[in-house]
Each structure stands twice: as C-alpha cells, then as structure tokens.
Coordinates of C-alpha atoms in Angstrom, one line a residue:
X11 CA 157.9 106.4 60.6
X12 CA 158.6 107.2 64.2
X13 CA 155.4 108.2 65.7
X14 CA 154.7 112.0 66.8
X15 CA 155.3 112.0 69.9
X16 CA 159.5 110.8 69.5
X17 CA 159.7 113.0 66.6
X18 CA 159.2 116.1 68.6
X19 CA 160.4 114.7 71.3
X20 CA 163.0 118.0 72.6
X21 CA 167.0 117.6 72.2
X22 CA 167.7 120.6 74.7
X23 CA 166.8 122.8 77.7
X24 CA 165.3 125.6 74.8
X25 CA 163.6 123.1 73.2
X26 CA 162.0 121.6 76.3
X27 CA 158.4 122.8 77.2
X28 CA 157.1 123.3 80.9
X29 CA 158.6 122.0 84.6
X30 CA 159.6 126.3 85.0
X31 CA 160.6 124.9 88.4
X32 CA 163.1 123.1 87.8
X33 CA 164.0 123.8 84.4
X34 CA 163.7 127.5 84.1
X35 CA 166.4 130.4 84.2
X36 CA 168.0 129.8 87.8
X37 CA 166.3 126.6 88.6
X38 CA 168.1 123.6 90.1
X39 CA 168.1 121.7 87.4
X40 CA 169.2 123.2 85.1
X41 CA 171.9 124.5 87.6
X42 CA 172.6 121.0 88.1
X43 CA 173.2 120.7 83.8
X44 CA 174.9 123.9 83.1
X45 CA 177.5 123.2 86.0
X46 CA 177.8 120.0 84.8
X47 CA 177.8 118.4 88.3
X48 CA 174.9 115.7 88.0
X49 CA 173.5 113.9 91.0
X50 CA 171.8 111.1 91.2
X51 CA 167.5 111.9 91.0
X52 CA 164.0 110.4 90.8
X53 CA 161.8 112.1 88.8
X54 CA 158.1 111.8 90.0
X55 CA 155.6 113.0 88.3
X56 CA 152.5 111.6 85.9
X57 CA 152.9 109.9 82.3
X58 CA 153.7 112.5 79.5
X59 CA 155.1 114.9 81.3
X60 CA 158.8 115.2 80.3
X61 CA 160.7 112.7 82.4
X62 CA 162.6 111.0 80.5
X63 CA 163.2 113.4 78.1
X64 CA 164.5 115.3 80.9
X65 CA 166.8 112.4 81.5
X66 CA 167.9 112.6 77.6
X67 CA 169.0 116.0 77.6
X68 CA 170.9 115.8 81.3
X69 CA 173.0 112.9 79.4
X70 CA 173.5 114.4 76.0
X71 CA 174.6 117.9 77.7
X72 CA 177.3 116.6 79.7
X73 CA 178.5 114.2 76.6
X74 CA 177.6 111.1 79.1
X75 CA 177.0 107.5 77.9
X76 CA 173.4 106.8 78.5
X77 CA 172.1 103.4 79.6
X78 CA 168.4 102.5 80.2
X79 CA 166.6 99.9 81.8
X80 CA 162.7 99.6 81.7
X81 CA 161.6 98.3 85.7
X82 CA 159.0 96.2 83.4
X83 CA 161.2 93.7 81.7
X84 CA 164.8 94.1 83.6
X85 CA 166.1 92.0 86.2
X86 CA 169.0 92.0 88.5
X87 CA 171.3 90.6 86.0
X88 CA 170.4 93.5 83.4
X89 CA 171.1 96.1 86.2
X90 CA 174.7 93.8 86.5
X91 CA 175.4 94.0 83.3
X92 CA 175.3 98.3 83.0
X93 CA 177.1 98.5 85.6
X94 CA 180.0 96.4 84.4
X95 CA 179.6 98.4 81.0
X96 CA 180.0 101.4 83.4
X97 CA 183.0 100.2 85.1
X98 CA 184.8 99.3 81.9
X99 CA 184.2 103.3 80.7
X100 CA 185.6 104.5 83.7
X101 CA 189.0 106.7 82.8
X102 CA 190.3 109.7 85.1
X103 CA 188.7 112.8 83.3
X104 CA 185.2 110.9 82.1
X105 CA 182.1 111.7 83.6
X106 CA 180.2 108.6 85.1
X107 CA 177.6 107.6 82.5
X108 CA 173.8 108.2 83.3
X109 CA 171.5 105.1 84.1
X110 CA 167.7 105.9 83.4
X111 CA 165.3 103.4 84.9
X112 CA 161.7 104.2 83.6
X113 CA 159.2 103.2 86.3
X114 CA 161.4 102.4 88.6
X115 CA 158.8 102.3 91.1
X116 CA 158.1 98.4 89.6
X117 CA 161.6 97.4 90.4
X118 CA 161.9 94.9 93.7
X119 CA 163.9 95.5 96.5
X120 CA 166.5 92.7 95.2
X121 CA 166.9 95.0 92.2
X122 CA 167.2 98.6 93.9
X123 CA 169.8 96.8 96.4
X124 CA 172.1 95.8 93.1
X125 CA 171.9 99.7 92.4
X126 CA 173.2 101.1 95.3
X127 CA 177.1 100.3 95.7
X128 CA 177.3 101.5 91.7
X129 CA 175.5 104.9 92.5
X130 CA 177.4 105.4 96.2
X131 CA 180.6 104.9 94.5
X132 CA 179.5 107.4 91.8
X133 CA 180.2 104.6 88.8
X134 CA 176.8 105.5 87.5
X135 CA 174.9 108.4 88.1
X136 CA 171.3 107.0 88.9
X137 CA 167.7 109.2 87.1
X138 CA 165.0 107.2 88.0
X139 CA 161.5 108.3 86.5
X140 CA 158.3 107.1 88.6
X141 CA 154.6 107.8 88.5
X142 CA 154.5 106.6 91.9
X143 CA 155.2 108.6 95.5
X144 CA 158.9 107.0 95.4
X145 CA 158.8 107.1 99.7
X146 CA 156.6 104.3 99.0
X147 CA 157.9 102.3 96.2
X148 CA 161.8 103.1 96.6
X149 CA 164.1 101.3 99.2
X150 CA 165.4 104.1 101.9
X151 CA 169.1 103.7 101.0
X152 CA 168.6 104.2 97.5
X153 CA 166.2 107.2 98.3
X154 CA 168.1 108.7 100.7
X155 CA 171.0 108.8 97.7
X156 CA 168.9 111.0 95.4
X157 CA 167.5 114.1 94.9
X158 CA 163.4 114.0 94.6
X159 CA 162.5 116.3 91.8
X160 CA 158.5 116.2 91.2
X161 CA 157.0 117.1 87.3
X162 CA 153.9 118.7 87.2
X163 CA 151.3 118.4 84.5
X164 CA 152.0 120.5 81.6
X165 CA 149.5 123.7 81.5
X166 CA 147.6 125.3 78.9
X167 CA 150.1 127.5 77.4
X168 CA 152.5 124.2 77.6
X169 CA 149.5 122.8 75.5
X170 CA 149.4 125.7 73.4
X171 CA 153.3 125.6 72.6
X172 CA 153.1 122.3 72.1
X173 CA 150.2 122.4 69.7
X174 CA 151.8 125.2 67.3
X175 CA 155.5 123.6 67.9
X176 CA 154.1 120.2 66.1
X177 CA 151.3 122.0 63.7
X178 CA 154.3 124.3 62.3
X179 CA 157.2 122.5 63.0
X180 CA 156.9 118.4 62.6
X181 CA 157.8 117.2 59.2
X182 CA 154.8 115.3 58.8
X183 CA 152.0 117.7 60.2
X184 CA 153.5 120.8 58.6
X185 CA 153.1 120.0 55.1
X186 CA 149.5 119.6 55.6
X187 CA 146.6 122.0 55.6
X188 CA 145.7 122.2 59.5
X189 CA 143.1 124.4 60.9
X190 CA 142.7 124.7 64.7
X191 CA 139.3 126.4 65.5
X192 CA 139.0 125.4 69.3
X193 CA 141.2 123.6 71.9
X194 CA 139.4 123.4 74.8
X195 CA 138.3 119.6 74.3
X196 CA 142.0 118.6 72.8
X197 CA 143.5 119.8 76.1
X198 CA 141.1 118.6 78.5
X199 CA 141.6 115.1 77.0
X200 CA 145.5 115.4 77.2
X201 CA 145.4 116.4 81.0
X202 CA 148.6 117.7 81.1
X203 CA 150.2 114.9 79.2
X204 CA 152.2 115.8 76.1
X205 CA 152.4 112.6 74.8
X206 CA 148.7 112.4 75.1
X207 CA 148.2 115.4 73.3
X208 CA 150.4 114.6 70.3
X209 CA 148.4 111.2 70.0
X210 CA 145.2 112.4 70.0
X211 CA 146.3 114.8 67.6
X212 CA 147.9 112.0 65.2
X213 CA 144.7 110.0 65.4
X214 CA 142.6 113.9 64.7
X215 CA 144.9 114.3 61.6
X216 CA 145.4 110.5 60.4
X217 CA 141.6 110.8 60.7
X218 CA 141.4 112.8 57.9
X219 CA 140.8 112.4 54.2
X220 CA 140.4 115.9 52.7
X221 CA 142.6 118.2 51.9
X222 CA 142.0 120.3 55.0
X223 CA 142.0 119.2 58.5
X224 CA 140.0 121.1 61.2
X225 CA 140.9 120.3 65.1
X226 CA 137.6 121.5 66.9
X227 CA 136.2 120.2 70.2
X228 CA 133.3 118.3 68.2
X229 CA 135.8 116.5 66.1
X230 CA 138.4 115.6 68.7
X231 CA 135.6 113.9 70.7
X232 CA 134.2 112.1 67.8
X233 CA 137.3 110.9 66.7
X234 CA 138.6 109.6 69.9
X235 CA 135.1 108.0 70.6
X236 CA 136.0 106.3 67.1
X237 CA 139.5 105.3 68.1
X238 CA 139.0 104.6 71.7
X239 CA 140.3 100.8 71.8
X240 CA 143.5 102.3 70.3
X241 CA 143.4 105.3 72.3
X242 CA 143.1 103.1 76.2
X243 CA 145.8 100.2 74.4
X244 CA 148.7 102.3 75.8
X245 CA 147.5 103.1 78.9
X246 CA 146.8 107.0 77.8
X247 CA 143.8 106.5 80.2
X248 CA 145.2 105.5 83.3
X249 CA 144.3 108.0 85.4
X250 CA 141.0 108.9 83.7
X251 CA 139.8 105.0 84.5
X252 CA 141.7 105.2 88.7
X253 CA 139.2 108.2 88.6
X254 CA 136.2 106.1 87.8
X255 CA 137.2 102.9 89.6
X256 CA 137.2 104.8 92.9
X257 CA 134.4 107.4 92.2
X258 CA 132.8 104.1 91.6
X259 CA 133.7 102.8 95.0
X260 CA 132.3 106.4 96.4
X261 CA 129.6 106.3 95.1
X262 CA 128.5 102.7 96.2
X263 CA 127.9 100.7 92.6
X264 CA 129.6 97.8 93.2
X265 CA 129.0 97.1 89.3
X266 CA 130.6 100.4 88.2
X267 CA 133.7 99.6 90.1
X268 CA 134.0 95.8 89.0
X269 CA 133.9 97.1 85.4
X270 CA 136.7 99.9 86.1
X271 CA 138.7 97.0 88.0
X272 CA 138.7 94.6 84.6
X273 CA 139.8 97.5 82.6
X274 CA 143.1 98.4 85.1
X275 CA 143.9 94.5 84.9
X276 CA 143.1 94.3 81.4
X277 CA 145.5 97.0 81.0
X278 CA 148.0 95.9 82.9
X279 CA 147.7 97.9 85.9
X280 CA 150.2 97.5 88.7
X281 CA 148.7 95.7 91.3
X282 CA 149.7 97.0 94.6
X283 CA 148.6 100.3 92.8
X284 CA 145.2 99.7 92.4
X285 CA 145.2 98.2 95.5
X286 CA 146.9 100.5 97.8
X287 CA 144.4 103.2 96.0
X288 CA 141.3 100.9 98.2
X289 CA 143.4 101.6 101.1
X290 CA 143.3 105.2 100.7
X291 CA 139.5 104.8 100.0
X292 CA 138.9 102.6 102.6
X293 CA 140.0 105.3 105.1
X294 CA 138.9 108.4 103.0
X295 CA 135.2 107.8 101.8
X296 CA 134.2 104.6 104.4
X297 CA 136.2 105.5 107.3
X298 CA 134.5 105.6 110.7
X299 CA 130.9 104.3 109.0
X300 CA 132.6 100.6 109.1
X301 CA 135.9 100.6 109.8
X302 CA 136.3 96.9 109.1
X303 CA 136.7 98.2 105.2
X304 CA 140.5 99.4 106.1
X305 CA 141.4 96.3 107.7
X306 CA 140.4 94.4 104.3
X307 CA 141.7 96.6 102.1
X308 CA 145.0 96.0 103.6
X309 CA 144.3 92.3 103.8
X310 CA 143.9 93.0 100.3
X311 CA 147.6 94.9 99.8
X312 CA 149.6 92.2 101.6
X313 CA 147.5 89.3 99.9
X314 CA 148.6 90.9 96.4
X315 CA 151.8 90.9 97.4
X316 CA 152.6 87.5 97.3
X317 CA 150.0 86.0 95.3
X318 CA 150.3 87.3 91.7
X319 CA 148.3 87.8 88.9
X320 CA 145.9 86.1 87.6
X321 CA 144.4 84.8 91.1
X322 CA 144.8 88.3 92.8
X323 CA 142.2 89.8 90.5
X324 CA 139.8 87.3 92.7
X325 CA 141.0 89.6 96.1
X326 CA 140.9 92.8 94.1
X327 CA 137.5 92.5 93.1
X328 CA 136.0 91.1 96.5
X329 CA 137.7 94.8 98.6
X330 CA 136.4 96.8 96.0
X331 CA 133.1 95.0 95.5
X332 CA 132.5 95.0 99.6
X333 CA 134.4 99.1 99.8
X334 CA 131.4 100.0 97.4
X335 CA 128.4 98.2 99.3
X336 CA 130.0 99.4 102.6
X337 CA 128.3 102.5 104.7
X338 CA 130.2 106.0 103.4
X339 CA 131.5 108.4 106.1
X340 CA 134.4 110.8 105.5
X341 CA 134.4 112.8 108.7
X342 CA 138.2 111.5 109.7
X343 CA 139.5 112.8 106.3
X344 CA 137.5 116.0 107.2
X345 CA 138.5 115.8 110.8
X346 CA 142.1 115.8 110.0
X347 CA 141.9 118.2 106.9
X348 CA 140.0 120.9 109.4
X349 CA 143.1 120.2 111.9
X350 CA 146.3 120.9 109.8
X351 CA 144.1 124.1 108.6
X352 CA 144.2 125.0 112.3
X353 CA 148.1 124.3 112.7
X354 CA 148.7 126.1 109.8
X355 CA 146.9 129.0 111.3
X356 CA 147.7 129.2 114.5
X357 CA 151.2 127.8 114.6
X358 CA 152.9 126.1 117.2
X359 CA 150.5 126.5 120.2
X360 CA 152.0 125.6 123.7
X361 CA 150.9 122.4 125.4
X362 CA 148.8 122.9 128.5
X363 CA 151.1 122.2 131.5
X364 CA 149.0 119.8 133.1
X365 CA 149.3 117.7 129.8
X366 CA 153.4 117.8 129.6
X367 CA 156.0 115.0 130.3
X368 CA 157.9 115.6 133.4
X369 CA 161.5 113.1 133.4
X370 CA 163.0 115.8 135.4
X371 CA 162.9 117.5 139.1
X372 CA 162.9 120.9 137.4
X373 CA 160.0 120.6 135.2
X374 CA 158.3 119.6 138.2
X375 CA 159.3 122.3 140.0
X376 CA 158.0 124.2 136.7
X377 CA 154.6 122.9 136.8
X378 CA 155.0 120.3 134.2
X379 CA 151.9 117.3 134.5
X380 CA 151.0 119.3 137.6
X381 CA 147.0 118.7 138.2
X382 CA 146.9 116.1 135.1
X383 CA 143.7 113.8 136.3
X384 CA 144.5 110.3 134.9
X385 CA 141.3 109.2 133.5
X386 CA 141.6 105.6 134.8
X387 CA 141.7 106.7 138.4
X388 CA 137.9 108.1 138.1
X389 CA 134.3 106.3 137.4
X390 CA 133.7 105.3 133.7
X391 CA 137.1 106.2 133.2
X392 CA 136.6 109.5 132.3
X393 CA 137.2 113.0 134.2
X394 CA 136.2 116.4 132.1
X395 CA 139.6 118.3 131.8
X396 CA 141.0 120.6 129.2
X397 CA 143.4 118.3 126.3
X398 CA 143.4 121.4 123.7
X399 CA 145.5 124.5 123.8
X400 CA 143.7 127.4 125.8
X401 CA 143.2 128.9 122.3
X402 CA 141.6 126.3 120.9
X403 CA 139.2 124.9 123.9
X404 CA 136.2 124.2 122.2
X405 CA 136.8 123.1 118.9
X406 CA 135.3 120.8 116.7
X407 CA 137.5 118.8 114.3
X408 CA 135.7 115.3 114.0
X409 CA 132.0 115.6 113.1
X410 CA 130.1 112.1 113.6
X411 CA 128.8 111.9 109.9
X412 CA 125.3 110.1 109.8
X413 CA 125.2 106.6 109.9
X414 CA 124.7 103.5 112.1
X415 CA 128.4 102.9 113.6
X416 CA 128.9 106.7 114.2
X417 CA 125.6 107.6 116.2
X418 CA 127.0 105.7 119.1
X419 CA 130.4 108.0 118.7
X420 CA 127.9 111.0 118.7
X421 CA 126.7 109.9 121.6
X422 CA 129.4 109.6 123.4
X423 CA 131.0 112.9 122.7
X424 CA 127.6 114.8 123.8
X425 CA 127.4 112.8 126.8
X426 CA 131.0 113.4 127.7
X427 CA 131.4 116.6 127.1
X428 CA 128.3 118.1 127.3
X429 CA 127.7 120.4 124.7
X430 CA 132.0 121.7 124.8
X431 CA 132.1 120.1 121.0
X432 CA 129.5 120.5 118.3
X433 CA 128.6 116.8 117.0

C-alpha cells in the first residue's frame, strides 16, 4: 500500500493546502494555471511543503506530458534523453511538456547547461524544486530563464486541515477509531512539513493495537522516541540536526558538533551544504574574535568541492571542530543587522559633499570632494573628519564584543575618535 503521504497527496488547486501567495484566489500561480500560459520556475522552499505536488497539478491542468528527473541519480544523458522525448511530442497546437527536476540544486553545471537550449526554445517547460537559495546553487542563464517562486512552511491551520483531511478522508485512517485530544506536540514535530506530519501520524496510528487510537502530545513523543531510527532514515530531520550541528558550533562543544556532523554524513547530507552552513558561522557567531575561522571554513568549501566523499568528512570535521574551539564574537552580524535597520528608517540619506566623486568640472564647481582630507596625507594616517551623513554623525553600528582580538579594535576606535562612537 502506498504510504500516507502519496495517498493524500492533492490532484488540484482545491485540494491543495497552504502557499495562499501563490496559490490563492488572484495569485500568480494560479494565474499562471488558469491561463494556461506556463513559464519556466524554481520552486524554493523546505522539504514537505508542496513542491512537487505543485509541479503535478501545473502539468495535469494544462493536459501536459510530465517528465521527472531526480538531481540525485540523473545525468546529462537522462536530461538528453527528455528532451528528445520532448522533441518527438512536439505538434502545432500541443503545449510543451513539463520537466520537474527535484533538488535541482544537486545538479552540476554540465547538467544545467544541457537544460538550457530546450527551455529557451520553449521545447520543455522547466519546474525545478530546491531546498537550496537557487542564486547559489543554479547557473545564471538558467536562473535568469525562470520565475523564483519561494514555498513557505505550512502553518497551523495548514496543519489542522491536513490533520482532519487524512483522519476523515484517507481510506486507511478513516475506518479506524481516531481520537485527537492535543496537537501542539504533532505540529511542532512536523515544522511545517506535511509530509512529516502524515508520517509521524502513520507511525502514531501503526503504533497502535487497540481498538481506539488517541493522538496526544505524550504519545506522539513517546512514539517517535520509539521509532526514531525510522523517523531520521529519510531525512525528516534535516533541519532539526543543521539546527544542532551549528548551535553546537555556537556554543563551543567541539564534541556536540562532531556528533551532529556524523549524523548529516550518515544521512547523506549534501556536502557543500553543510559546509557553506560553517561559512555562514564562521562569519556570524566567530567573526571579528578570530577571523582566521572564515578563511578555513572557506578553505573548507573549495576543498569539498573537489575532493569527495568519504575523505572530505576528514576537512568537515577539522572547520567544525576548530569553528567550535574558536573565540565567539558576533558584533559584525550585529553591526550590519543595526545598519540596514537604519537605511530602512531613514532612507536614502545624501552623501556628505566632501565625500563625493568628482569626474566632472561641474561637480567641482558644485562642491563635490571639496575639503575631503585624504587620510594618507596626515600623521598615523589618520585626520578626524565626518564619513556619516549629517543625520547620522555619531552613530554606533559595530560594538567591539569582548575578547582578545577585539580589545585592540576597541582601542583604536576610542583613541581615534575620542568618545564620537560608543565602543
């Protein structure tokens, strides 16, 4: 028997639960599939949230052939061979068919280039589904080609719909006695992910060997403590166990974070995913306190890159063993955060005069770089003069967090400035 989650999965728009944004009454997509005039689009968005579902019911509504590809397992010559298959379906009045890659975001750049003269020329129409920001993962041309839609995760009354819809509706679940007395531990373990939900509720109702079966927060959690091997298999946990491999790193045990590591590769975790996530890290929660952890962490991205597993688990666990032991500081991530809070404020704020570009004889005559000090020109290469807009003169973005390699930058900016910026 097909398992919950493809039994329920929806056939149309009305069956389809959450994405309002894109799917509700008005929305562009389902503009885009009641005009019938399909584009080519990446869905981003987390597992389980409807994206190739989505995919589905765009095909089946405009009576298009459907061809999928999985980025894990398909090559260059798979991707050849749809769109031959395309080609030959191609008559005067018939739409192009619909190629769905699933995690598309795996695919190389040799296999995104052998997309793009089939989706330029409109012989497939491309729906590419990612859990991955696609500016980082997909080629520009192909990019540049589709629409970016992003899914959200699904929210409680999604859950709650969801719930009823399989409790009242599924052949299976609805011939059997089902009582819900609480949710709140069902839906925080789903985390927006339908399918997560549905298989948590099939192990909850599998579980059971009386005639009744209750769904309460104490039984969810005891079953799934039960089932948990089966439960982490199919990588339901993949953001729950990101979370604790970089909270890990955060919070300096080394251990922590070399056990999180072995369960992403034992999962078979992308990579350049867990790594790229020590980049972030390395800049978020070290930053300034030894900025030496950046530059190995993207040692660490380019080294994965071309050495592959099972070596590059060696590289992974030496960044995130040495990101954990390293000094924490996160006063550029709040420097920069406190800044764009400003912009967004205050707007677009003129540039001093003294601090503009002047290429032309009239923006001299204007003023422009008049009475700009070049700093080089003056002892210790330094000369106090105002770099901020008038409205903004005095303020504090970057505070020197406490530690060792940020007391000397503290220092410098009180002995500089003399009191103009709090430090």
């Amino acid at each position: 028997m097909q398992p919950l989650a493809e039994r329920l999965r929806p056939k149309n728009l009305n069956e389809y639960i959450g994405q309002q944004h894109l799917v509700g009454q008005g929305a562009v997509l389902r503009n885009m599939i009641e005009t019938g005039r399909i584009q080519s689009i990446i869905l981003w968005g987390p597992p389980g949230v409807g994206k190739t579902t989505l995919a589905k019911i765009i095909a089946h509504s405009g009576k298009r052939a459907f061809f999928t590809l999985s980025a894990i397992n398909s090559g260059v010559k798979d991707v050849r061979d749809v769109i031959d298959k395309a080609k030959k379906q191609q008559f005067f009045d018939t739409p192009a068919p619909i190629l769905f890659i699933d995690e598309i975001h795996r695919f190389s750049k040799s296999q995104q280039d052998s997309l793009l003269g089939a989706v330029e020329q409109g012989i497939v129409v491309l729906i590419g589904a990612t859990t991955e920001n696609p500016s980082f993962e997909v080629i520009s041309p192909l990019l540049s080609r589709c629409g970016v839609y992003v899914l959200k995760p699904l929210e409680v009354n999604d859950l709650e719909t969801l719930l009823n819809r399989a409790i009242t509706q599924d052949e299976v679940l609805k011939t059997k006695n089902i009582k819900v007395e609480s949710t709140n531990a069902l839906f925080r373990q789903s985390g927006g992910d339908a399918r997560k939900l549905l298989n948590i509720l099939d192990i909850v109702v599998n579980a059971e060997t009386s005639e009744q079966t209750i769904i309460n927060d104490d039984i969810v959690m005891h079953r799934l403590q039960q089932n948990m091997a089966m439960y982490d298999k199919n990588g339901e946990m993949h953001y729950d166990i990101i979370s604790a491999f970089i909270k890990s790193i955060r919070g300096s045990d080394a251990n922590a974070a070399v056990y999180w590591l072995a369960r992403l590769l034992s999962g078979g975790e992308d990579l350049k995913f867990i790594a790229r996530r020590m980049v972030i890290s390395a800049a978020e929660d070290i930053g300034l306190a030894n900025p030496n952890a950046l530059l190995l962490a993207n040692a660490c991205f380019s080294a994965v890159n071309v050495i592959g597993y099972p070596e590059a688990r060696i590289i992974l666990s030496e960044t995130a063993v040495y990101l954990a032991n390293s000094p924490k500081s996160n006063s550029a991530y709040n420097a920069i955060n406190s800044a764009m809070e400003i912009v967004n404020q205050t707007g677009d704020l003129p540039v001093p005069l003294h601090l503009r570009n002047a290429p032309t004889k009239l923006m001299k005559q204007l003023g422009y770089g008049a009475d700009y000090k070049y700093s080089h020109d003056y002892p210790g290469h330094f000369v106090e003069q105002e770099f901020m807009p008038d409205a903004l003169s005095g303020t504090s973005f970057y505070i020197p967090a406490d530690n060792v390699a940020e007391a000397k930058a503290k220092d410098t900016i009180q002995r500089l400035w003399k009191g103009k910026y709090k430090s």
